[in-house]
Amino acid sequence: MPLCELTATSSLLRALISCIRRAVHAVHAVDDSAGFQSTMFLVGLSGGIASGKSTVVAVLRELGCAVIDADVIAREVVQPRLKAYQQIVRYFGPEILLESGEINREALGSIIFSQPEKRRLLNAITHPEIQKEMLKQVLKYFVLGYRYVILDIPLLFETKRLTKFMKHTILVYCDPQTQLARLRKRSGLSQAEAEARIASQLPLDEKRRMATHVIDNSGDRESTRQQVLRLHARLEGSLDFLWARLAVGTAVAALGGLLYILLQHFIS
C-alpha cells in the first residue's frame, strides 16, 4: 500500500474508533431507557487482499443484513457539493481536483503525507462527517430492529482498538496459494509484485487467530455461501432480541393508532 494511502487509512481508523465508541454508547443508552440489554450488537468484518471479502459482503446483503462499509462512507462524504468537499477545495485549492470535479485522492494523499499540518486539517474536515454518517447508519439499523450491524473495516485486526467494540469479528480467509493466484489474475501482476502486495499486509493466518469467526473462501462460491448462511443464522438466533422487536412493533402500532384517532377526529 502506498504511504499516502496508509496515512489516509490510519486517519480513517481514528475516525472510526471515535464513531464506534459513540454508536455503542448511544445504542446502550437506548437499551437502558427501554429496559432491555444489548439488543443490537456490532460485528466487525475484514479480510485480506484478494481473499474474497466482497463475495461474502454480497451474500450478506442478499440475506438482508445491515452492512456499513467504512471505505464507501469515507468516499461519499467528499463528493462534490457536500460540506466536506467544499471545505477541502476551499483550503487545499482547485489543483487537487480531477477534470470531472471530483477530488484527486492520490494528489490529496501526497499533500497530507508530506505536510502533517495539512493532514490534521483534512482530518478535522472529514472525520466529523464520517462519524455522523456512520452513527446515523448504526442508529437507523437499531431503530429498524436489526439483530446486528456489520462494520466492513479493511484494517480491523491491524488496529486492535477497534475489535474491543465488536461482539463478534469475522475474517474472510483463503489459503496463501489461492490468494496469490487470485491477485495475479485480478490485477495482472507478476509473481514478485503480487507477493510484495500480500507481504505488505498482516498475514491472513495471523488474523485468523484473532477472529471469532472465519469464513474460508478458498473453495467455490457455493461453499462460501453456505458458511455465510450458517453464521448468519447463528448471529441472528437469539430469544433476547424478541423483546426488542416486540417493543419496536408495539411503539409503531401505538403511534399508528394515535395518528388514526387524530385523523378521525379532524375528519369528523
PDB file of C-alpha atoms in Angstrom:
ATOM      1  CA  MET A   1       0.000   0.000   0.000  1.00  0.00           C
ATOM      2  CA  PRO A   2       1.437   3.457  -0.916  1.00  0.00           C
ATOM      3  CA  LEU A   3       2.477   5.562   2.078  1.00  0.00           C
ATOM      4  CA  CYS A   4      -0.057   8.297   1.297  1.00  0.00           C
ATOM      5  CA  GLU A   5      -2.864   5.712   1.288  1.00  0.00           C
ATOM      6  CA  LEU A   6      -1.581   4.190   4.532  1.00  0.00           C
ATOM      7  CA  THR A   7      -1.621   7.617   6.178  1.00  0.00           C
ATOM      8  CA  ALA A   8      -5.166   8.280   4.977  1.00  0.00           C
ATOM      9  CA  THR A   9      -6.275   4.832   6.177  1.00  0.00           C
ATOM     10  CA  SER A  10      -4.785   5.436   9.627  1.00  0.00           C
ATOM     11  CA  SER A  11      -6.665   8.711   9.852  1.00  0.00           C
ATOM     12  CA  LEU A  12      -9.888   6.984   8.813  1.00  0.00           C
ATOM     13  CA  LEU A  13      -9.382   4.367  11.516  1.00  0.00           C
ATOM     14  CA  ARG A  14      -9.082   7.045  14.187  1.00  0.00           C
ATOM     15  CA  ALA A  15     -12.381   8.491  12.994  1.00  0.00           C
ATOM     16  CA  LEU A  16     -13.946   5.023  13.032  1.00  0.00           C
ATOM     17  CA  ILE A  17     -12.823   4.387  16.605  1.00  0.00           C
ATOM     18  CA  SER A  18     -14.456   7.604  17.759  1.00  0.00           C
ATOM     19  CA  CYS A  19     -17.620   6.899  15.797  1.00  0.00           C
ATOM     20  CA  ILE A  20     -17.960   3.316  17.001  1.00  0.00           C
ATOM     21  CA  ARG A  21     -17.477   4.405  20.592  1.00  0.00           C
ATOM     22  CA  ARG A  22     -20.311   6.913  20.174  1.00  0.00           C
ATOM     23  CA  ALA A  23     -22.535   4.387  18.439  1.00  0.00           C
ATOM     24  CA  VAL A  24     -22.041   1.774  21.153  1.00  0.00           C
ATOM     25  CA  HIS A  25     -22.800   4.300  23.867  1.00  0.00           C
ATOM     26  CA  ALA A  26     -25.860   5.575  22.008  1.00  0.00           C
ATOM     27  CA  VAL A  27     -27.298   2.084  21.463  1.00  0.00           C
ATOM     28  CA  HIS A  28     -26.676   1.116  25.070  1.00  0.00           C
ATOM     29  CA  ALA A  29     -28.345   4.320  26.239  1.00  0.00           C
ATOM     30  CA  VAL A  30     -31.456   3.493  24.232  1.00  0.00           C
ATOM     31  CA  ASP A  31     -31.352  -0.094  25.506  1.00  0.00           C
ATOM     32  CA  ASP A  32     -31.156   1.072  29.116  1.00  0.00           C
ATOM     33  CA  SER A  33     -34.034   3.506  28.748  1.00  0.00           C
ATOM     34  CA  ALA A  34     -36.183   0.823  27.101  1.00  0.00           C
ATOM     35  CA  GLY A  35     -35.427  -1.763  29.772  1.00  0.00           C
ATOM     36  CA  PHE A  36     -33.538  -4.396  27.766  1.00  0.00           C
ATOM     37  CA  GLN A  37     -29.850  -5.125  27.392  1.00  0.00           C
ATOM     38  CA  SER A  38     -27.647  -5.119  24.297  1.00  0.00           C
ATOM     39  CA  THR A  39     -30.452  -5.885  21.855  1.00  0.00           C
ATOM     40  CA  MET A  40     -28.209  -4.998  18.932  1.00  0.00           C
ATOM     41  CA  PHE A  41     -24.521  -5.690  18.594  1.00  0.00           C
ATOM     42  CA  LEU A  42     -21.705  -4.798  16.232  1.00  0.00           C
ATOM     43  CA  VAL A  43     -19.879  -7.336  14.084  1.00  0.00           C
ATOM     44  CA  GLY A  44     -16.527  -6.466  12.550  1.00  0.00           C
ATOM     45  CA  LEU A  45     -15.738  -7.867   9.109  1.00  0.00           C
ATOM     46  CA  SER A  46     -12.346  -7.886   7.432  1.00  0.00           C
ATOM     47  CA  GLY A  47     -10.145  -9.917   5.124  1.00  0.00           C
ATOM     48  CA  GLY A  48      -7.030  -9.512   3.063  1.00  0.00           C
ATOM     49  CA  ILE A  49      -6.193  -8.527  -0.470  1.00  0.00           C
ATOM     50  CA  ALA A  50      -7.910 -10.966  -2.887  1.00  0.00           C
ATOM     51  CA  SER A  51      -9.314 -13.077  -0.034  1.00  0.00           C
ATOM     52  CA  GLY A  52     -12.860 -12.560  -1.324  1.00  0.00           C
ATOM     53  CA  LYS A  53     -14.409 -10.231   1.244  1.00  0.00           C
ATOM     54  CA  SER A  54     -16.602  -8.621  -1.421  1.00  0.00           C
ATOM     55  CA  THR A  55     -18.104 -12.051  -2.170  1.00  0.00           C
ATOM     56  CA  VAL A  56     -19.064 -12.510   1.479  1.00  0.00           C
ATOM     57  CA  VAL A  57     -20.484  -8.986   1.704  1.00  0.00           C
ATOM     58  CA  ALA A  58     -22.610  -9.665  -1.386  1.00  0.00           C
ATOM     59  CA  VAL A  59     -24.112 -12.767   0.259  1.00  0.00           C
ATOM     60  CA  LEU A  60     -24.755 -10.880   3.490  1.00  0.00           C
ATOM     61  CA  ARG A  61     -26.550  -8.136   1.593  1.00  0.00           C
ATOM     62  CA  GLU A  62     -28.641 -10.764  -0.239  1.00  0.00           C
ATOM     63  CA  LEU A  63     -29.705 -12.032   3.182  1.00  0.00           C
ATOM     64  CA  GLY A  64     -30.820  -8.518   4.104  1.00  0.00           C
ATOM     65  CA  CYS A  65     -28.047  -7.915   6.621  1.00  0.00           C
ATOM     66  CA  ALA A  66     -27.076  -4.403   7.630  1.00  0.00           C
ATOM     67  CA  VAL A  67     -23.574  -3.734   6.281  1.00  0.00           C
ATOM     68  CA  ILE A  68     -21.759  -0.439   6.769  1.00  0.00           C
ATOM     69  CA  ASP A  69     -18.729  -0.023   4.510  1.00  0.00           C
ATOM     70  CA  ALA A  70     -16.206   2.347   6.086  1.00  0.00           C
ATOM     71  CA  ASP A  71     -14.348   2.989   2.824  1.00  0.00           C
ATOM     72  CA  VAL A  72     -17.538   3.808   0.948  1.00  0.00           C
ATOM     73  CA  ILE A  73     -18.591   6.363   3.563  1.00  0.00           C
ATOM     74  CA  ALA A  74     -15.145   7.966   3.511  1.00  0.00           C
ATOM     75  CA  ARG A  75     -15.514   8.462  -0.254  1.00  0.00           C
ATOM     76  CA  GLU A  76     -19.125   9.561  -0.121  1.00  0.00           C
ATOM     77  CA  VAL A  77     -18.632  12.403   2.353  1.00  0.00           C
ATOM     78  CA  VAL A  78     -16.178  14.144  -0.010  1.00  0.00           C
ATOM     79  CA  GLN A  79     -18.401  14.030  -3.072  1.00  0.00           C
ATOM     80  CA  PRO A  80     -18.972  17.334  -4.945  1.00  0.00           C
ATOM     81  CA  ARG A  81     -21.356  19.843  -3.360  1.00  0.00           C
ATOM     82  CA  LEU A  82     -21.189  18.241   0.082  1.00  0.00           C
ATOM     83  CA  LYS A  83     -19.904  20.173   3.085  1.00  0.00           C
ATOM     84  CA  ALA A  84     -16.571  18.332   3.414  1.00  0.00           C
ATOM     85  CA  TYR A  85     -15.897  18.650  -0.317  1.00  0.00           C
ATOM     86  CA  GLN A  86     -16.450  22.402  -0.273  1.00  0.00           C
ATOM     87  CA  GLN A  87     -14.147  22.847   2.712  1.00  0.00           C
ATOM     88  CA  ILE A  88     -11.410  20.686   1.164  1.00  0.00           C
ATOM     89  CA  VAL A  89     -11.474  22.700  -2.072  1.00  0.00           C
ATOM     90  CA  ARG A  90     -11.500  25.929  -0.100  1.00  0.00           C
ATOM     91  CA  TYR A  91      -8.409  25.065   1.956  1.00  0.00           C
ATOM     92  CA  PHE A  92      -6.438  22.879  -0.483  1.00  0.00           C
ATOM     93  CA  GLY A  93      -7.275  24.679  -3.720  1.00  0.00           C
ATOM     94  CA  PRO A  94      -8.764  23.532  -7.056  1.00  0.00           C
ATOM     95  CA  GLU A  95      -5.482  21.886  -8.076  1.00  0.00           C
ATOM     96  CA  ILE A  96      -6.468  18.774  -6.093  1.00  0.00           C
ATOM     97  CA  LEU A  97      -9.495  18.231  -8.352  1.00  0.00           C
ATOM     98  CA  LEU A  98      -9.848  15.932 -11.326  1.00  0.00           C
ATOM     99  CA  GLU A  99     -11.333  17.179 -14.589  1.00  0.00           C
ATOM    100  CA  SER A 100     -14.645  15.662 -13.511  1.00  0.00           C
ATOM    101  CA  GLY A 101     -14.670  17.925 -10.458  1.00  0.00           C
ATOM    102  CA  GLU A 102     -14.114  15.077  -8.021  1.00  0.00           C
ATOM    103  CA  ILE A 103     -11.231  15.075  -5.578  1.00  0.00           C
ATOM    104  CA  ASN A 104      -7.999  13.512  -6.804  1.00  0.00           C
ATOM    105  CA  ARG A 105      -7.335  11.156  -3.886  1.00  0.00           C
ATOM    106  CA  GLU A 106      -3.766  10.443  -4.981  1.00  0.00           C
ATOM    107  CA  ALA A 107      -2.858  14.145  -5.201  1.00  0.00           C
ATOM    108  CA  LEU A 108      -4.505  14.900  -1.870  1.00  0.00           C
ATOM    109  CA  GLY A 109      -2.803  11.888  -0.278  1.00  0.00           C
ATOM    110  CA  SER A 110       0.611  13.128  -1.405  1.00  0.00           C
ATOM    111  CA  ILE A 111      -0.036  16.515   0.206  1.00  0.00           C
ATOM    112  CA  ILE A 112      -1.153  15.201   3.579  1.00  0.00           C
ATOM    113  CA  PHE A 113       1.696  12.694   3.749  1.00  0.00           C
ATOM    114  CA  SER A 114       4.381  15.335   3.315  1.00  0.00           C
ATOM    115  CA  GLN A 115       2.667  18.055   5.377  1.00  0.00           C
ATOM    116  CA  PRO A 116       1.434  16.938   8.831  1.00  0.00           C
ATOM    117  CA  GLU A 117      -0.453  20.201   9.404  1.00  0.00           C
ATOM    118  CA  LYS A 118      -2.411  19.615   6.196  1.00  0.00           C
ATOM    119  CA  ARG A 119      -3.198  16.096   7.338  1.00  0.00           C
ATOM    120  CA  ARG A 120      -4.578  17.430  10.615  1.00  0.00           C
ATOM    121  CA  LEU A 121      -6.658  19.944   8.676  1.00  0.00           C
ATOM    122  CA  LEU A 122      -8.087  17.260   6.390  1.00  0.00           C
ATOM    123  CA  ASN A 123      -8.910  15.077   9.391  1.00  0.00           C
ATOM    124  CA  ALA A 124     -10.686  17.981  11.062  1.00  0.00           C
ATOM    125  CA  ILE A 125     -12.809  18.399   7.922  1.00  0.00           C
ATOM    126  CA  THR A 126     -13.645  14.793   7.113  1.00  0.00           C
ATOM    127  CA  HIS A 127     -13.782  12.970  10.446  1.00  0.00           C
ATOM    128  CA  PRO A 128     -16.900  14.711  11.802  1.00  0.00           C
ATOM    129  CA  GLU A 129     -18.762  13.946   8.567  1.00  0.00           C
ATOM    130  CA  ILE A 130     -17.639  10.291   8.548  1.00  0.00           C
ATOM    131  CA  GLN A 131     -18.596   9.882  12.187  1.00  0.00           C
ATOM    132  CA  LYS A 132     -22.012  11.460  11.701  1.00  0.00           C
ATOM    133  CA  GLU A 133     -22.834   9.248   8.742  1.00  0.00           C
ATOM    134  CA  MET A 134     -21.700   6.033  10.437  1.00  0.00           C
ATOM    135  CA  LEU A 135     -23.541   6.912  13.623  1.00  0.00           C
ATOM    136  CA  LYS A 136     -26.689   7.673  11.649  1.00  0.00           C
ATOM    137  CA  GLN A 137     -26.498   4.330   9.907  1.00  0.00           C
ATOM    138  CA  VAL A 138     -25.891   2.347  13.107  1.00  0.00           C
ATOM    139  CA  LEU A 139     -28.801   4.045  14.866  1.00  0.00           C
ATOM    140  CA  LYS A 140     -31.012   3.634  11.797  1.00  0.00           C
ATOM    141  CA  TYR A 141     -30.471  -0.112  11.817  1.00  0.00           C
ATOM    142  CA  PHE A 142     -31.077  -0.219  15.565  1.00  0.00           C
ATOM    143  CA  VAL A 143     -34.426   1.560  15.212  1.00  0.00           C
ATOM    144  CA  LEU A 144     -35.373  -0.739  12.335  1.00  0.00           C
ATOM    145  CA  GLY A 145     -34.877  -3.709  14.644  1.00  0.00           C
ATOM    146  CA  TYR A 146     -31.794  -5.361  13.194  1.00  0.00           C
ATOM    147  CA  ARG A 147     -30.191  -8.024  15.340  1.00  0.00           C
ATOM    148  CA  TYR A 148     -26.691  -6.946  14.413  1.00  0.00           C
ATOM    149  CA  VAL A 149     -24.819  -4.472  12.226  1.00  0.00           C
ATOM    150  CA  ILE A 150     -21.734  -5.453  10.240  1.00  0.00           C
ATOM    151  CA  LEU A 151     -18.930  -2.917  10.022  1.00  0.00           C
ATOM    152  CA  ASP A 152     -16.767  -3.652   6.971  1.00  0.00           C
ATOM    153  CA  ILE A 153     -13.375  -2.310   8.056  1.00  0.00           C
ATOM    154  CA  PRO A 154     -10.222  -3.060   5.991  1.00  0.00           C
ATOM    155  CA  LEU A 155      -7.682  -2.877   8.847  1.00  0.00           C
ATOM    156  CA  LEU A 156      -9.872  -4.250  11.631  1.00  0.00           C
ATOM    157  CA  PHE A 157      -7.304  -6.695  13.002  1.00  0.00           C
ATOM    158  CA  GLU A 158      -4.329  -4.401  12.478  1.00  0.00           C
ATOM    159  CA  THR A 159      -5.987  -1.885  14.806  1.00  0.00           C
ATOM    160  CA  LYS A 160      -6.851  -3.745  17.993  1.00  0.00           C
ATOM    161  CA  ARG A 161      -8.533  -0.648  19.404  1.00  0.00           C
ATOM    162  CA  LEU A 162     -11.482  -1.358  17.112  1.00  0.00           C
ATOM    163  CA  THR A 163     -12.067  -5.022  17.936  1.00  0.00           C
ATOM    164  CA  LYS A 164     -12.996  -4.312  21.556  1.00  0.00           C
ATOM    165  CA  PHE A 165     -16.219  -2.656  20.357  1.00  0.00           C
ATOM    166  CA  MET A 166     -17.250  -5.755  18.396  1.00  0.00           C
ATOM    167  CA  LYS A 167     -19.185  -8.609  19.930  1.00  0.00           C
ATOM    168  CA  HIS A 168     -18.011 -10.783  17.042  1.00  0.00           C
ATOM    169  CA  THR A 169     -15.292 -10.451  14.421  1.00  0.00           C
ATOM    170  CA  ILE A 170     -15.303 -12.213  11.057  1.00  0.00           C
ATOM    171  CA  LEU A 171     -12.310 -12.898   8.870  1.00  0.00           C
ATOM    172  CA  VAL A 172     -12.734 -13.810   5.215  1.00  0.00           C
ATOM    173  CA  TYR A 173      -9.864 -16.237   4.717  1.00  0.00           C
ATOM    174  CA  CYS A 174      -8.313 -18.123   1.822  1.00  0.00           C
ATOM    175  CA  ASP A 175      -5.137 -20.199   1.653  1.00  0.00           C
ATOM    176  CA  PRO A 176      -1.921 -18.420   0.511  1.00  0.00           C
ATOM    177  CA  GLN A 177      -1.735 -20.180  -2.855  1.00  0.00           C
ATOM    178  CA  THR A 178      -5.315 -19.254  -3.744  1.00  0.00           C
ATOM    179  CA  GLN A 179      -4.791 -15.680  -2.573  1.00  0.00           C
ATOM    180  CA  LEU A 180      -1.703 -15.276  -4.740  1.00  0.00           C
ATOM    181  CA  ALA A 181      -3.361 -16.794  -7.810  1.00  0.00           C
ATOM    182  CA  ARG A 182      -6.481 -14.634  -7.452  1.00  0.00           C
ATOM    183  CA  LEU A 183      -4.468 -11.456  -7.013  1.00  0.00           C
ATOM    184  CA  ARG A 184      -2.343 -12.137 -10.091  1.00  0.00           C
ATOM    185  CA  LYS A 185      -5.395 -12.951 -12.189  1.00  0.00           C
ATOM    186  CA  ARG A 186      -7.339  -9.915 -10.974  1.00  0.00           C
ATOM    187  CA  SER A 187      -4.576  -7.335 -11.178  1.00  0.00           C
ATOM    188  CA  GLY A 188      -2.262  -8.704 -13.863  1.00  0.00           C
ATOM    189  CA  LEU A 189       0.700  -8.531 -11.503  1.00  0.00           C
ATOM    190  CA  SER A 190       3.890 -10.542 -11.766  1.00  0.00           C
ATOM    191  CA  GLN A 191       4.651 -13.196  -9.156  1.00  0.00           C
ATOM    192  CA  ALA A 192       7.060 -10.881  -7.324  1.00  0.00           C
ATOM    193  CA  GLU A 193       4.689  -7.900  -7.416  1.00  0.00           C
ATOM    194  CA  ALA A 194       1.765  -9.929  -6.103  1.00  0.00           C
ATOM    195  CA  GLU A 195       3.867 -11.439  -3.320  1.00  0.00           C
ATOM    196  CA  ALA A 196       5.042  -7.956  -2.309  1.00  0.00           C
ATOM    197  CA  ARG A 197       1.430  -6.702  -2.118  1.00  0.00           C
ATOM    198  CA  ILE A 198       0.412  -9.608   0.077  1.00  0.00           C
ATOM    199  CA  ALA A 199       3.504  -9.256   2.269  1.00  0.00           C
ATOM    200  CA  SER A 200       2.633  -5.598   2.966  1.00  0.00           C
ATOM    201  CA  GLN A 201      -0.432  -6.748   4.928  1.00  0.00           C
ATOM    202  CA  LEU A 202      -0.832  -8.656   8.156  1.00  0.00           C
ATOM    203  CA  PRO A 203      -0.828 -12.373   7.179  1.00  0.00           C
ATOM    204  CA  LEU A 204      -4.255 -13.983   6.967  1.00  0.00           C
ATOM    205  CA  ASP A 205      -3.119 -16.830   9.200  1.00  0.00           C
ATOM    206  CA  GLU A 206      -2.302 -14.313  11.923  1.00  0.00           C
ATOM    207  CA  LYS A 207      -5.652 -12.554  11.509  1.00  0.00           C
ATOM    208  CA  ARG A 208      -7.334 -15.949  11.654  1.00  0.00           C
ATOM    209  CA  ARG A 209      -6.113 -16.459  15.207  1.00  0.00           C
ATOM    210  CA  MET A 210      -7.669 -13.147  16.269  1.00  0.00           C
ATOM    211  CA  ALA A 211     -11.103 -13.603  14.662  1.00  0.00           C
ATOM    212  CA  THR A 212     -14.071 -15.108  16.474  1.00  0.00           C
ATOM    213  CA  HIS A 213     -15.452 -16.481  13.182  1.00  0.00           C
ATOM    214  CA  VAL A 214     -13.703 -17.465   9.943  1.00  0.00           C
ATOM    215  CA  ILE A 215     -15.265 -17.773   6.500  1.00  0.00           C
ATOM    216  CA  ASP A 216     -12.946 -19.942   4.395  1.00  0.00           C
ATOM    217  CA  ASN A 217     -13.244 -18.653   0.839  1.00  0.00           C
ATOM    218  CA  SER A 218     -10.599 -20.971  -0.633  1.00  0.00           C
ATOM    219  CA  GLY A 219     -13.202 -23.061  -2.451  1.00  0.00           C
ATOM    220  CA  ASP A 220     -16.119 -22.249  -4.730  1.00  0.00           C
ATOM    221  CA  ARG A 221     -18.792 -19.613  -4.202  1.00  0.00           C
ATOM    222  CA  GLU A 222     -21.434 -22.108  -3.036  1.00  0.00           C
ATOM    223  CA  SER A 223     -19.178 -23.388  -0.270  1.00  0.00           C
ATOM    224  CA  THR A 224     -18.598 -19.820   0.888  1.00  0.00           C
ATOM    225  CA  ARG A 225     -22.300 -19.043   0.677  1.00  0.00           C
ATOM    226  CA  GLN A 226     -23.210 -21.998   2.890  1.00  0.00           C
ATOM    227  CA  GLN A 227     -20.711 -20.855   5.532  1.00  0.00           C
ATOM    228  CA  VAL A 228     -22.207 -17.346   5.489  1.00  0.00           C
ATOM    229  CA  LEU A 229     -25.740 -18.752   5.815  1.00  0.00           C
ATOM    230  CA  ARG A 230     -24.763 -20.805   8.864  1.00  0.00           C
ATOM    231  CA  LEU A 231     -23.001 -17.868  10.502  1.00  0.00           C
ATOM    232  CA  HIS A 232     -25.916 -15.524   9.817  1.00  0.00           C
ATOM    233  CA  ALA A 233     -28.350 -17.988  11.401  1.00  0.00           C
ATOM    234  CA  ARG A 234     -26.121 -18.231  14.446  1.00  0.00           C
ATOM    235  CA  LEU A 235     -25.812 -14.460  14.861  1.00  0.00           C
ATOM    236  CA  GLU A 236     -29.480 -13.852  14.202  1.00  0.00           C
ATOM    237  CA  GLY A 237     -30.769 -16.544  16.549  1.00  0.00           C
ATOM    238  CA  SER A 238     -31.437 -15.029  19.945  1.00  0.00           C
ATOM    239  CA  LEU A 239     -34.592 -15.045  22.060  1.00  0.00           C
ATOM    240  CA  ASP A 240     -33.403 -11.899  23.834  1.00  0.00           C
ATOM    241  CA  PHE A 241     -33.886  -9.970  20.627  1.00  0.00           C
ATOM    242  CA  LEU A 242     -37.565 -10.924  20.529  1.00  0.00           C
ATOM    243  CA  TRP A 243     -38.233  -8.337  23.217  1.00  0.00           C
ATOM    244  CA  ALA A 244     -36.596  -5.611  21.162  1.00  0.00           C
ATOM    245  CA  ARG A 245     -38.738  -6.464  18.150  1.00  0.00           C
ATOM    246  CA  LEU A 246     -41.880  -6.568  20.254  1.00  0.00           C
ATOM    247  CA  ALA A 247     -41.025  -3.202  21.803  1.00  0.00           C
ATOM    248  CA  VAL A 248     -40.398  -1.586  18.411  1.00  0.00           C
ATOM    249  CA  GLY A 249     -43.535  -3.162  16.936  1.00  0.00           C
ATOM    250  CA  THR A 250     -45.661  -2.021  19.864  1.00  0.00           C
ATOM    251  CA  ALA A 251     -44.328   1.520  19.611  1.00  0.00           C
ATOM    252  CA  VAL A 252     -45.013   1.677  15.873  1.00  0.00           C
ATOM    253  CA  ALA A 253     -48.525   0.254  16.333  1.00  0.00           C
ATOM    254  CA  ALA A 254     -49.288   2.724  19.126  1.00  0.00           C
ATOM    255  CA  LEU A 255     -48.103   5.660  17.026  1.00  0.00           C
ATOM    256  CA  GLY A 256     -50.161   4.468  14.065  1.00  0.00           C
ATOM    257  CA  GLY A 257     -53.235   4.129  16.268  1.00  0.00           C
ATOM    258  CA  LEU A 258     -52.762   7.609  17.662  1.00  0.00           C
ATOM    259  CA  LEU A 259     -52.452   9.113  14.186  1.00  0.00           C
ATOM    260  CA  TYR A 260     -55.583   7.253  13.076  1.00  0.00           C
ATOM    261  CA  ILE A 261     -57.587   8.612  16.021  1.00  0.00           C
ATOM    262  CA  LEU A 262     -56.396  12.159  15.345  1.00  0.00           C
ATOM    263  CA  LEU A 263     -57.287  11.898  11.656  1.00  0.00           C
ATOM    264  CA  GLN A 264     -60.754  10.571  12.507  1.00  0.00           C
ATOM    265  CA  HIS A 265     -61.238  13.425  14.931  1.00  0.00           C
ATOM    266  CA  PHE A 266     -60.339  16.115  12.393  1.00  0.00           C
ATOM    267  CA  ILE A 267     -62.359  14.493   9.619  1.00  0.00           C
ATOM    268  CA  SER A 268     -65.477  14.305  11.750  1.00  0.00           C
TER     269      SER A 268
END
